[in-house]
PDB file of C-alpha atoms in Angstrom:
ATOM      1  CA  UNK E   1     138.719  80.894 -68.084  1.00  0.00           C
ATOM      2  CA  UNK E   2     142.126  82.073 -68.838  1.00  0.00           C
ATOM      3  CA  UNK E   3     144.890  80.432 -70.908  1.00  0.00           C
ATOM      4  CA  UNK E   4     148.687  80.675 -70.421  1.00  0.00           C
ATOM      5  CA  UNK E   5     151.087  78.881 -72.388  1.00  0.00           C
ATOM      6  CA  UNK E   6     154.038  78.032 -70.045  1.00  0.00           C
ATOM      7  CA  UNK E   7     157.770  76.901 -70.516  1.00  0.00           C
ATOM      8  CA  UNK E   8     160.349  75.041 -69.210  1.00  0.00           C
ATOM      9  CA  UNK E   9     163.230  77.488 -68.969  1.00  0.00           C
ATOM     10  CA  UNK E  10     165.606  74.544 -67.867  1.00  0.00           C
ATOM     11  CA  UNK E  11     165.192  73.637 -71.703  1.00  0.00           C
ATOM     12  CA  UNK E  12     166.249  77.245 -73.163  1.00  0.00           C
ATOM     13  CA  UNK E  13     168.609  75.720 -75.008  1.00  0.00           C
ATOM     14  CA  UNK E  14     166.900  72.742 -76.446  1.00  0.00           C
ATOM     15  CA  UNK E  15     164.356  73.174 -79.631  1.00  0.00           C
ATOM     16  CA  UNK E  16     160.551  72.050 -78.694  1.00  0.00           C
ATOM     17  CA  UNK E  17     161.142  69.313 -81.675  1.00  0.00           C
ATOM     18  CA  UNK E  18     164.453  68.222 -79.543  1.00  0.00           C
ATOM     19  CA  UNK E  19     162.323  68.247 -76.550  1.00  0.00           C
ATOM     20  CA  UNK E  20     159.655  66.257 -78.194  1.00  0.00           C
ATOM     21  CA  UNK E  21     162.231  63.825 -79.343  1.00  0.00           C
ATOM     22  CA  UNK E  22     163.287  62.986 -75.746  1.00  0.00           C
ATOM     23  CA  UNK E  23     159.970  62.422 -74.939  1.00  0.00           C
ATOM     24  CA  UNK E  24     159.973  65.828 -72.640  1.00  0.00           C
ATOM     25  CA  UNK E  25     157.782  69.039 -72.981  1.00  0.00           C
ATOM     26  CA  UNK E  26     159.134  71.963 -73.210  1.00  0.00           C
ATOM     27  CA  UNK E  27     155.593  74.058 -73.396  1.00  0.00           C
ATOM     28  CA  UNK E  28     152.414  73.580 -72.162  1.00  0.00           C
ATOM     29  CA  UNK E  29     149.077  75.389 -72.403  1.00  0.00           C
ATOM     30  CA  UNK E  30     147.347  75.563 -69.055  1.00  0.00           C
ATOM     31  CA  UNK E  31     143.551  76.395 -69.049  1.00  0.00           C
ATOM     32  CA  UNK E  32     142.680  77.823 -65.634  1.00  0.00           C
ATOM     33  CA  UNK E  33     139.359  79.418 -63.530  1.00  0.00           C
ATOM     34  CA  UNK E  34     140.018  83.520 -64.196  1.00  0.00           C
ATOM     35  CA  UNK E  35     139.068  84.357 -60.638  1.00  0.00           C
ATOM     36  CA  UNK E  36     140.419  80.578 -59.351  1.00  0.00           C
ATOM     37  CA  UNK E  37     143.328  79.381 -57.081  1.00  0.00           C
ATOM     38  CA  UNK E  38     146.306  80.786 -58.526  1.00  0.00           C
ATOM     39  CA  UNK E  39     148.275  78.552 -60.531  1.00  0.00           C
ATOM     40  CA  UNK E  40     150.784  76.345 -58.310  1.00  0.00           C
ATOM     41  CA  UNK E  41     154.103  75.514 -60.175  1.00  0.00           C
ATOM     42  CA  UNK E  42     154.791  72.622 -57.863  1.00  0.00           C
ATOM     43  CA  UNK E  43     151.476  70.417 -59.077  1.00  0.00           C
ATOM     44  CA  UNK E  44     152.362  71.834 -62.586  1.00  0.00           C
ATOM     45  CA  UNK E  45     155.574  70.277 -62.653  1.00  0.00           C
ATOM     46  CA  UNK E  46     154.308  66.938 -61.084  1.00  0.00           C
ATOM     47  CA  UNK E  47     151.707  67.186 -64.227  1.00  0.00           C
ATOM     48  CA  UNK E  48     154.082  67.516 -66.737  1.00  0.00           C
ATOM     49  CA  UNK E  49     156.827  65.179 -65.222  1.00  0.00           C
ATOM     50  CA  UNK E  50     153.711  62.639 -65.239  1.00  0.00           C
ATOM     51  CA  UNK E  51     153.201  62.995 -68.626  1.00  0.00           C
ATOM     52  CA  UNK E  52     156.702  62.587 -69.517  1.00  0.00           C
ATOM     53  CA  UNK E  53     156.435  59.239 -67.694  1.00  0.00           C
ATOM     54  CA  UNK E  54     160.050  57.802 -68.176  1.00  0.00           C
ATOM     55  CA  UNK E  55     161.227  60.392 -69.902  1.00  0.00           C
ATOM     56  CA  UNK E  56     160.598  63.177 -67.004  1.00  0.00           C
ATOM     57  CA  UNK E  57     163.685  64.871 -64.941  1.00  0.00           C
ATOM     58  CA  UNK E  58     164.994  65.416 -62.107  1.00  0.00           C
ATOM     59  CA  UNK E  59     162.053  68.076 -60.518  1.00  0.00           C
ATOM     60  CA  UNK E  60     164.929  70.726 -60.179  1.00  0.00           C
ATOM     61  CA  UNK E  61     165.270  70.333 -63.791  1.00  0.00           C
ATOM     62  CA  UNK E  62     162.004  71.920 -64.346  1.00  0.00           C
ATOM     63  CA  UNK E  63     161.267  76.136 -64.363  1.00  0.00           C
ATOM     64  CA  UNK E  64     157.384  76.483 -66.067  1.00  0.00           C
ATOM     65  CA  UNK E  65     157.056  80.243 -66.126  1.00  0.00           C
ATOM     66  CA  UNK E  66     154.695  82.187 -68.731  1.00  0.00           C
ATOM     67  CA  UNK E  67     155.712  82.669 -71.874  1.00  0.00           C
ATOM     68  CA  UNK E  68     156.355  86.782 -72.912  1.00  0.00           C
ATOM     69  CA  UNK E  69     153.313  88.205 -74.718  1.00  0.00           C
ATOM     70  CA  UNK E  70     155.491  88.213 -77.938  1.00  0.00           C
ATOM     71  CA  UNK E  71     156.306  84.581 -78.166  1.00  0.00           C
ATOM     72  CA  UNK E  72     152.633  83.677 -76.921  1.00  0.00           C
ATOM     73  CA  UNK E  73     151.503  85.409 -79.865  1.00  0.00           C
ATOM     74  CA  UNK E  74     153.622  83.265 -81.734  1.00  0.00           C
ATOM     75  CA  UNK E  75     153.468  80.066 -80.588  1.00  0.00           C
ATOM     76  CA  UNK E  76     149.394  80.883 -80.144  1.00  0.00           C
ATOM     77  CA  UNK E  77     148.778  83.389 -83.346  1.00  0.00           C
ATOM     78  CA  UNK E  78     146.272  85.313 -79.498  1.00  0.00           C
ATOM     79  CA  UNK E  79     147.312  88.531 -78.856  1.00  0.00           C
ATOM     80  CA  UNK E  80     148.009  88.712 -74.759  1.00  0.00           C
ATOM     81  CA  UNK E  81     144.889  87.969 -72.422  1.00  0.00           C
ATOM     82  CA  UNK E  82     142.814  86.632 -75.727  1.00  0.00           C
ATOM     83  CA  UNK E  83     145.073  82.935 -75.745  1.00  0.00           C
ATOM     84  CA  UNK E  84     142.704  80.114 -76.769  1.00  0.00           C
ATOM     85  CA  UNK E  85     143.556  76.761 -76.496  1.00  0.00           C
ATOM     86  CA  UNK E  86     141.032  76.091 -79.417  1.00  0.00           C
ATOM     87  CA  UNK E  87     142.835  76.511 -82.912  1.00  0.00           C
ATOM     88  CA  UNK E  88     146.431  77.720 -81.598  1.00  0.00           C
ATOM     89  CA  UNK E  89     149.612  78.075 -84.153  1.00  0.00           C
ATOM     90  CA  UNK E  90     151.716  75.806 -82.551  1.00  0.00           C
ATOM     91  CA  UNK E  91     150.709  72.349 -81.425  1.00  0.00           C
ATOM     92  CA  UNK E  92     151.025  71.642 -77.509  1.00  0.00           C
ATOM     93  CA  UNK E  93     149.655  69.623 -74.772  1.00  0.00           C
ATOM     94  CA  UNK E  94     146.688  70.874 -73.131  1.00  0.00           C
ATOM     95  CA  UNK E  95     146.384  70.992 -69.177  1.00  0.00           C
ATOM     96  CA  UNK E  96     143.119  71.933 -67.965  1.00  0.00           C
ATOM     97  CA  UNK E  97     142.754  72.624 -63.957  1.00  0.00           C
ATOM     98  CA  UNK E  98     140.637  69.798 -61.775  1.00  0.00           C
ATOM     99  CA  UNK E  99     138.199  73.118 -61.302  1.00  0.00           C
ATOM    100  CA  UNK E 100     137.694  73.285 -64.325  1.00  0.00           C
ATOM    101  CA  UNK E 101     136.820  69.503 -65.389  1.00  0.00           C
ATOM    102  CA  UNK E 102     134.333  69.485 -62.349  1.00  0.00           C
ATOM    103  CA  UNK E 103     132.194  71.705 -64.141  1.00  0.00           C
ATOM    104  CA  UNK E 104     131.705  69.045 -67.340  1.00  0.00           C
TER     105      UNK E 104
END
């Protein structure tokens, strides 16, 4: 599996706590299958809008890219390509792909 913490750059210049307090996300941690599909930003950004229920934008509002392997370490406390969702730094929702929750 690999994990990637990805952020909304349309919220650069909103704090996650701000975020949080509109009810929006500004990162997520997105567990996928290492030698799976690769990740498609559309469906991510339906996931995330779906969480944000009534609180979710306008799609063109939302640009998840990966975070830079400085501020993953940060938010994560991983260095790059070891990024756990288990026991991370910095509190975030957890997205884990449909491959994945097949296997369970």
């Amino acid at each position: 599996c690999k994990s990637m913490i990805m952020k909304n750059t349309r919220l650069s210049g909103v704090s996650a706590a701000e975020a949080a307090g509109l009810g929006r996300y500004k990162r997520v941690c997105v567990v996928l299958q290492y030698d799976g599909p690769k990740l498609d930003k559309h469906k991510l950004t339906d996931v995330v809008r779906g969480l944000e229920g009534r609180h979710a934008a306008a799609k063109r509002q939302y640009s998840l890219r990966m975070v830079s392997g400085e501020e993953s370490l940060a938010l994560s406390g991983f260095e790059h390509n070891a990024v756990t969702p288990l026991g991370m730094a910095t509190p975030m929702p957890l997205l884990v792909s449909e491959r994945l929750r097949g296997l369970a």
